[in-house]
Structure formats: structure tokens, C-alpha cells
């Protein structure tokens, strides 16, 4: 009733790390504040629907705890003692310290570190210009897609698939390994359309009965890390019961007698012992998709976050290749369109400025790297300086104890450019205030759909906040950079990138808000063959060819990789001391560590908690609401127990990345996750930790 009448409504884009990257209609009030934020109804994928956290964006952009001024640490690291300084003082000190560290230790001792706190390319990837110009250590981006993308490309040869709007034309939608209600609500929009208009069945495959599975016609609750076993057993049934499309496979895949022989041993009985599903459940799933031509597989990221995640993604993707679902509109599979944009970002990222051939440091190994692990450092010198944008490694990176220990080093000069005083910023030497998406210009790609979207600056930044782009340019200029890219504005970089990518002009894009990069339907469905040179889908991946094609770095012996699609039993094993498997699943009201400071999200999520099966809880004397301690060789975390019948015994689920300080003891859930690079090419196995649990004293 007290809402202001908006002065105007503008078109923008949600900037957060989500495949949907929703087109937004944002009300701007006469006093300059943000009013209602809602999904754009005329965007065919967003379709008027956004998640609840972004709908409350006014809470975030006008939050009283936003950083407004540059600050210098004046006490011990982490003590919270700060001195306000000017931008010139901050930038001069950064340049002076970086140059001194380069002189003493070499340029590779400086490591710019970032990720997808914004999905806008100008303000996310511009940090690469600074890295290239000075020859600083490179970053191997493994923390999110390092397992799922190789697993998908291993089959199709390209990171792309059927337009996800075609879920609405399906007769069966399989949502595998993603809690879409929490993480990409628009998937549910199109799946529900299929149910309403076509009577489609919705199948959800996950490791607990979550909000998405509650809306399913068929829900399959697996033990963590066993998706590959379900996939190959499903293919066994398809072949056994005459439901495989052999004609399609002979034309478009590498299906062979050897692969068929391999699958003969992968029976439902075999898979039942591994997955915890019944034989009847496995056979019912196989028969449903085998008898439904228009089956759409929406493969998520969640089930890839295991040591065997890449092979699990590949195995699941094999199912529509066996049924021939790719032949039909509303059939086939989709994970991400991130391999289809055709963008020329060379100027944005400064590839023409590259100095030398610096080492490539794995971002998921930030803890081992900062604590001197020789292997993680690639045999090189320690890191002595970092500038961090768009990520909060003190909360989101694995092996949190090592991450914090490394960030606390007195000989590490740490610059953090942030919107809030995150737990990473608390450990910095210099903290710089950053803008939010309505306060700068950028373009955004949506891995979950087909459009490149433009988001304009529509309001001034608060206090002295500056954009990522402006800060990187200012540091580079003080370090001696003279390339024109360091003097370009963000809107000029957008226009230049569009021009060199063969996109419409910025004026044209501004008028519509987007560039549609949808590929022709027959191309998206690989109707004329897949993206490997022989045009065939690969049930037997050539991982070495994939590594060469994409420039991936091996994290295992190539000969260890399974020859065919399979369940690969390499995950962290439970034992007498660590009898439970823990997964750190996403919360509905947080996005990684974003939104974990806003009032609405905190109210929705409550205190940090862990789901435990009632049988396990009774055996351990744990009641709902009890304080518990979960631990392993990497550390311990204090949580509140929540009894949940919708998961297997021996499994624990902790939803969301709460602030470390929200936990009793101040240690967050990533104390327990491993930074060891998962096969074949690295990646963080966030949902693959063996732990113990006990009632707190």
C-alpha cells in the first residue's frame, strides 16, 4: 500500500550467476530508488517470471551496508580496523605495491582472481586486460563448469543444444541434477507449460526430494555420485526391451557391438545396488522415455559436482542419443548454449597485450596455492598479490581453512573490489566500493537460452562506488598501460565487441534489448550430425581429442578414463570414521554467497542447517532443531539438524552458502569440501565429501 508510483520502467538484465540471466522490467521511482523488479513478459524465455531473490532487488541495491568509500586496513588482518582513503590514495598504493612485488618476485607472483558475481562480460572479463598487459598468472576457470561442460562436449562435440523453450513442446521433460525451483525457475515455466498443454510427464532426478521434485510426476532419489549408474542401466533396458532407435544410432552415433556388450553387464539389478533405486523405478523410467519420442533432457550442474561428474554428465546425455529423441521438436537435450555465441572478446580481454606465457593457476585450488602447495603453484613462486572481483573465495571456494589461512598471510597484498564487506573483503589490505548492474553498462549472455542481452546504466552509483571496468583501467594506467582499451568507457567496449562480433549496432540492440543468437532448429538438434568431424555422437568419448580441442589441462592419467559411458566409482569413499556423504546444495534465497546479507533472503533461509534422514537421526540421538557438528579431515562445521525423509540414509544435505559468521564457530560449509582437481580436467567436487555427524554438546 505504501509503494511509490514509478516514474518510469526500464528494461534491464539480471546480472547474477544463473543460466536464465532473466530479462527484467525495473521500476525507477521519482526519488531515484528502485521499485518493483519483475521478469519481462515479452521475453520468450523469462516469460514474466523471476526468482524471489531478484524480485526483492531493492533490498540489495539500497542495502545500508553497501560499501561507499575506499578503505585501507590499519590493524591486523581480519580485525575490522579500517581507514577511509581517497581513490587516488588507493590506486597509487595498489600500483606501488604491485610494481614492487613484480620487481622482487616476478609478474607471476600477482594473481588477478575473479568469477561470475556479474555475468556481464565487460565488468566480469575486463580483468583479463590487466593480467595480459603485465604478464600476471592466469586463472584456470574450474569452479563452476569444469566438470559439466567437458562431460557434455564429450558426447556432442559442441556446448549447445535444443532451444530450451521447446520444453513446452515436449511430452516428457527430464530435469536431471538441478533444483530448478531454487536455481533457474524459468525451466519450470516451460516444463509446466508442457504439462498443461500436452499432458507431459515431468521427471526429476536428484539426490533428495527437493522443491523441484515435489512438482514431478516421477521423482528418482539417488545416492550422490551414482547418476552414471542410472544412465547406463537405463540404456541397458532400452536395448533389452527394444526401445532403442537402432536406425538413428547407426546413422548418427558411434554405437558399436563393444558398447552394447558393455551395457549388457549394466543391469537394473546392478544399478539398484549402487543408486539405491529399486529395479522397478529404473525400468519405469527407461520405459517412459523409451516410449516417448518427444523427451527433453534438461541437464543441470548439480550432478556434475562429483569426482565422477564429467563422466556422469556424458552418460546421462547418451540416453537421448540412444532413443533418437534429438530427431523431434521438443526432444533432445540441453545444458548450456555457452559454446554458440560467436563473440569476439579479444579487445575486451586484451589478448593483443599478452606479455609472455604465464602459468595457469586453478581457481578452485586457491587454498593450496596461497598456502604454498608446490603442485598447485605449478612449481613456480608463491603468490604475493591479488586483486579480487566478482567472487568471495573465503566463503565459496573449497577447503575453506586453507583459503582463509592463505588470505591471512601478512606477505600477501590483497585488494578486494566489492559491493559489501564480505568475508574475503574483511581480510583485504585495500577494499574498494563497487557498482551494481543498474549503475553501469554491460551486455550479458544467458547460457540457459539463446539471447545476448543489453543492460544500460540507469542510475548513479552510491557514494564513491566505481565499476569493475573503471577500476581495472585505472590500475592499468598507473602501471604504465597505454592501450586505448584502458581509456574506453564501458559503453564503448560493448559497442566495439558487438561490431567485431558481427552483431547489430549498439543502437539497434539498445532499441530491442537483445541480440537473438538462436541457431536453426535442425542445427540445434544436430539433425544433420553432431559437431565432431565424423558427425557422430560419441558413446565412447575421445577425452584426449577433447583436451586438445578445448585446451583443457589434465588432472588425471588419460588412461584412467572409462572407455565407454559408465558409472565411474572414484568418489570420496565413506568409511567407519566418515560414514556419511555430504552435498552442499543451493538454497532458494541465496545465489552462492550473494543475497546472504539481505533481509528477505535471511528470513527465508533461517540459520545454517543440514538435512538428515530420520533413521540416521534416531540412531545418533539427534532431534529436529538440535545443534550438530559435521566434520572430516578438512575441518568441522556447526549446523542445525533438520529431519528430512526425502533422502537416502547415509546422506546429508546442507543448502546454501551462509556467511561463515552465521555459523556457530564461524566456519562455513566449505570447510568440508575438497580442492583436489577432479578428473579429467579439474573442477570442484562440492557435492562429494565423506563426513561424520554428531550432536553438539
PDB file of N, CA, C and O in Angstrom, residues 580 610-624 641-652:
ATOM      1  N   UNK A 580      29.024 -40.820   6.318  1.00  0.00           N
ATOM      2  CA  UNK A 580      28.006 -40.078   5.571  1.00  0.00           C
ATOM      3  C   UNK A 580      28.612 -39.400   4.350  1.00  0.00           C
ATOM      4  O   UNK A 580      29.778 -39.000   4.358  1.00  0.00           O
ATOM      5  N   UNK A 610      21.333 -28.635   8.251  1.00  0.00           N
ATOM      6  CA  UNK A 610      21.689 -29.818   7.474  1.00  0.00           C
ATOM      7  C   UNK A 610      20.537 -30.808   7.553  1.00  0.00           C
ATOM      8  O   UNK A 610      19.973 -31.046   8.619  1.00  0.00           O
ATOM      9  N   UNK A 611      20.141 -31.367   6.395  1.00  0.00           N
ATOM     10  CA  UNK A 611      19.107 -32.392   6.345  1.00  0.00           C
ATOM     11  C   UNK A 611      19.725 -33.747   6.678  1.00  0.00           C
ATOM     12  O   UNK A 611      20.794 -34.099   6.165  1.00  0.00           O
ATOM     13  N   UNK A 612      18.997 -34.508   7.499  1.00  0.00           N
ATOM     14  CA  UNK A 612      19.433 -35.854   7.865  1.00  0.00           C
ATOM     15  C   UNK A 612      18.213 -36.760   7.869  1.00  0.00           C
ATOM     16  O   UNK A 612      17.102 -36.341   8.260  1.00  0.00           O
ATOM     17  N   UNK A 613      18.369 -37.994   7.420  1.00  0.00           N
ATOM     18  CA  UNK A 613      17.257 -38.938   7.369  1.00  0.00           C
ATOM     19  C   UNK A 613      16.838 -39.311   8.798  1.00  0.00           C
ATOM     20  O   UNK A 613      17.684 -39.449   9.691  1.00  0.00           O
ATOM     21  N   UNK A 614      15.532 -39.493   9.031  1.00  0.00           N
ATOM     22  CA  UNK A 614      15.078 -39.804  10.400  1.00  0.00           C
ATOM     23  C   UNK A 614      15.687 -41.069  10.988  1.00  0.00           C
ATOM     24  O   UNK A 614      15.900 -41.143  12.205  1.00  0.00           O
ATOM     25  N   UNK A 615      15.974 -42.059  10.160  1.00  0.00           N
ATOM     26  CA  UNK A 615      16.598 -43.280  10.691  1.00  0.00           C
ATOM     27  C   UNK A 615      17.993 -42.975  11.220  1.00  0.00           C
ATOM     28  O   UNK A 615      18.387 -43.414  12.314  1.00  0.00           O
ATOM     29  N   UNK A 616      18.770 -42.211  10.452  1.00  0.00           N
ATOM     30  CA  UNK A 616      20.101 -41.826  10.909  1.00  0.00           C
ATOM     31  C   UNK A 616      20.021 -40.950  12.151  1.00  0.00           C
ATOM     32  O   UNK A 616      20.817 -41.108  13.091  1.00  0.00           O
ATOM     33  N   UNK A 617      19.078 -40.024  12.159  1.00  0.00           N
ATOM     34  CA  UNK A 617      18.948 -39.123  13.300  1.00  0.00           C
ATOM     35  C   UNK A 617      18.608 -39.896  14.572  1.00  0.00           C
ATOM     36  O   UNK A 617      19.198 -39.657  15.640  1.00  0.00           O
ATOM     37  N   UNK A 618      17.662 -40.845  14.467  1.00  0.00           N
ATOM     38  CA  UNK A 618      17.278 -41.628  15.639  1.00  0.00           C
ATOM     39  C   UNK A 618      18.455 -42.443  16.163  1.00  0.00           C
ATOM     40  O   UNK A 618      18.683 -42.548  17.378  1.00  0.00           O
ATOM     41  N   UNK A 619      19.216 -43.021  15.254  1.00  0.00           N
ATOM     42  CA  UNK A 619      20.355 -43.846  15.653  1.00  0.00           C
ATOM     43  C   UNK A 619      21.403 -43.021  16.394  1.00  0.00           C
ATOM     44  O   UNK A 619      22.067 -43.522  17.311  1.00  0.00           O
ATOM     45  N   UNK A 620      21.547 -41.742  16.012  1.00  0.00           N
ATOM     46  CA  UNK A 620      22.557 -40.883  16.615  1.00  0.00           C
ATOM     47  C   UNK A 620      22.014 -40.004  17.734  1.00  0.00           C
ATOM     48  O   UNK A 620      22.741 -39.167  18.281  1.00  0.00           O
ATOM     49  N   UNK A 621      20.714 -40.164  18.053  1.00  0.00           N
ATOM     50  CA  UNK A 621      20.125 -39.380  19.122  1.00  0.00           C
ATOM     51  C   UNK A 621      19.953 -37.912  18.779  1.00  0.00           C
ATOM     52  O   UNK A 621      20.004 -37.037  19.651  1.00  0.00           O
ATOM     53  N   UNK A 622      19.735 -37.639  17.497  1.00  0.00           N
ATOM     54  CA  UNK A 622      19.585 -36.258  17.016  1.00  0.00           C
ATOM     55  C   UNK A 622      18.114 -35.979  16.753  1.00  0.00           C
ATOM     56  O   UNK A 622      17.432 -36.761  16.079  1.00  0.00           O
ATOM     57  N   UNK A 623      17.616 -34.870  17.272  1.00  0.00           N
ATOM     58  CA  UNK A 623      16.239 -34.439  17.043  1.00  0.00           C
ATOM     59  C   UNK A 623      16.222 -33.207  16.154  1.00  0.00           C
ATOM     60  O   UNK A 623      17.223 -32.481  16.045  1.00  0.00           O
ATOM     61  N   UNK A 624      15.072 -32.976  15.530  1.00  0.00           N
ATOM     62  CA  UNK A 624      14.931 -31.797  14.671  1.00  0.00           C
ATOM     63  C   UNK A 624      15.194 -30.536  15.487  1.00  0.00           C
ATOM     64  O   UNK A 624      14.628 -30.351  16.570  1.00  0.00           O
ATOM     65  N   UNK A 641      20.263 -29.383  12.866  1.00  0.00           N
ATOM     66  CA  UNK A 641      19.720 -30.565  12.203  1.00  0.00           C
ATOM     67  C   UNK A 641      18.270 -30.343  11.797  1.00  0.00           C
ATOM     68  O   UNK A 641      17.471 -29.792  12.564  1.00  0.00           O
ATOM     69  N   UNK A 642      17.942 -30.785  10.585  1.00  0.00           N
ATOM     70  CA  UNK A 642      16.566 -30.778  10.088  1.00  0.00           C
ATOM     71  C   UNK A 642      16.255 -32.189   9.586  1.00  0.00           C
ATOM     72  O   UNK A 642      16.932 -32.697   8.690  1.00  0.00           O
ATOM     73  N   UNK A 643      15.251 -32.821  10.166  1.00  0.00           N
ATOM     74  CA  UNK A 643      14.881 -34.176   9.777  1.00  0.00           C
ATOM     75  C   UNK A 643      14.176 -34.125   8.425  1.00  0.00           C
ATOM     76  O   UNK A 643      13.263 -33.324   8.213  1.00  0.00           O
ATOM     77  N   UNK A 644      14.611 -34.972   7.493  1.00  0.00           N
ATOM     78  CA  UNK A 644      14.097 -34.948   6.120  1.00  0.00           C
ATOM     79  C   UNK A 644      13.989 -36.388   5.629  1.00  0.00           C
ATOM     80  O   UNK A 644      14.991 -37.097   5.547  1.00  0.00           O
ATOM     81  N   UNK A 645      12.777 -36.812   5.290  1.00  0.00           N
ATOM     82  CA  UNK A 645      12.577 -38.189   4.844  1.00  0.00           C
ATOM     83  C   UNK A 645      12.943 -38.395   3.379  1.00  0.00           C
ATOM     84  O   UNK A 645      13.076 -39.541   2.939  1.00  0.00           O
ATOM     85  N   UNK A 646      13.119 -37.315   2.635  1.00  0.00           N
ATOM     86  CA  UNK A 646      13.287 -37.431   1.192  1.00  0.00           C
ATOM     87  C   UNK A 646      14.714 -37.551   0.723  1.00  0.00           C
ATOM     88  O   UNK A 646      15.070 -36.988  -0.326  1.00  0.00           O
ATOM     89  N   UNK A 647      15.547 -38.263   1.450  1.00  0.00           N
ATOM     90  CA  UNK A 647      16.900 -38.544   1.001  1.00  0.00           C
ATOM     91  C   UNK A 647      17.290 -39.918   1.519  1.00  0.00           C
ATOM     92  O   UNK A 647      16.630 -40.477   2.400  1.00  0.00           O
ATOM     93  N   UNK A 648      18.341 -40.464   0.958  1.00  0.00           N
ATOM     94  CA  UNK A 648      18.767 -41.799   1.369  1.00  0.00           C
ATOM     95  C   UNK A 648      19.415 -41.737   2.739  1.00  0.00           C
ATOM     96  O   UNK A 648      19.960 -40.695   3.153  1.00  0.00           O
ATOM     97  N   UNK A 649      19.379 -42.852   3.448  1.00  0.00           N
ATOM     98  CA  UNK A 649      20.165 -42.926   4.670  1.00  0.00           C
ATOM     99  C   UNK A 649      21.639 -42.825   4.306  1.00  0.00           C
ATOM    100  O   UNK A 649      22.070 -43.177   3.206  1.00  0.00           O
ATOM    101  N   UNK A 650      22.408 -42.292   5.235  1.00  0.00           N
ATOM    102  CA  UNK A 650      23.828 -42.118   4.972  1.00  0.00           C
ATOM    103  C   UNK A 650      24.165 -40.896   4.147  1.00  0.00           C
ATOM    104  O   UNK A 650      25.311 -40.737   3.725  1.00  0.00           O
ATOM    105  N   UNK A 651      23.166 -40.017   3.902  1.00  0.00           N
ATOM    106  CA  UNK A 651      23.371 -38.811   3.095  1.00  0.00           C
ATOM    107  C   UNK A 651      22.982 -37.588   3.926  1.00  0.00           C
ATOM    108  O   UNK A 651      21.968 -37.608   4.638  1.00  0.00           O
ATOM    109  N   UNK A 652      23.766 -36.537   3.830  1.00  0.00           N
ATOM    110  CA  UNK A 652      23.475 -35.252   4.454  1.00  0.00           C
ATOM    111  C   UNK A 652      23.421 -34.185   3.367  1.00  0.00           C
ATOM    112  O   UNK A 652      24.231 -34.195   2.440  1.00  0.00           O
TER     113      UNK A 652
END
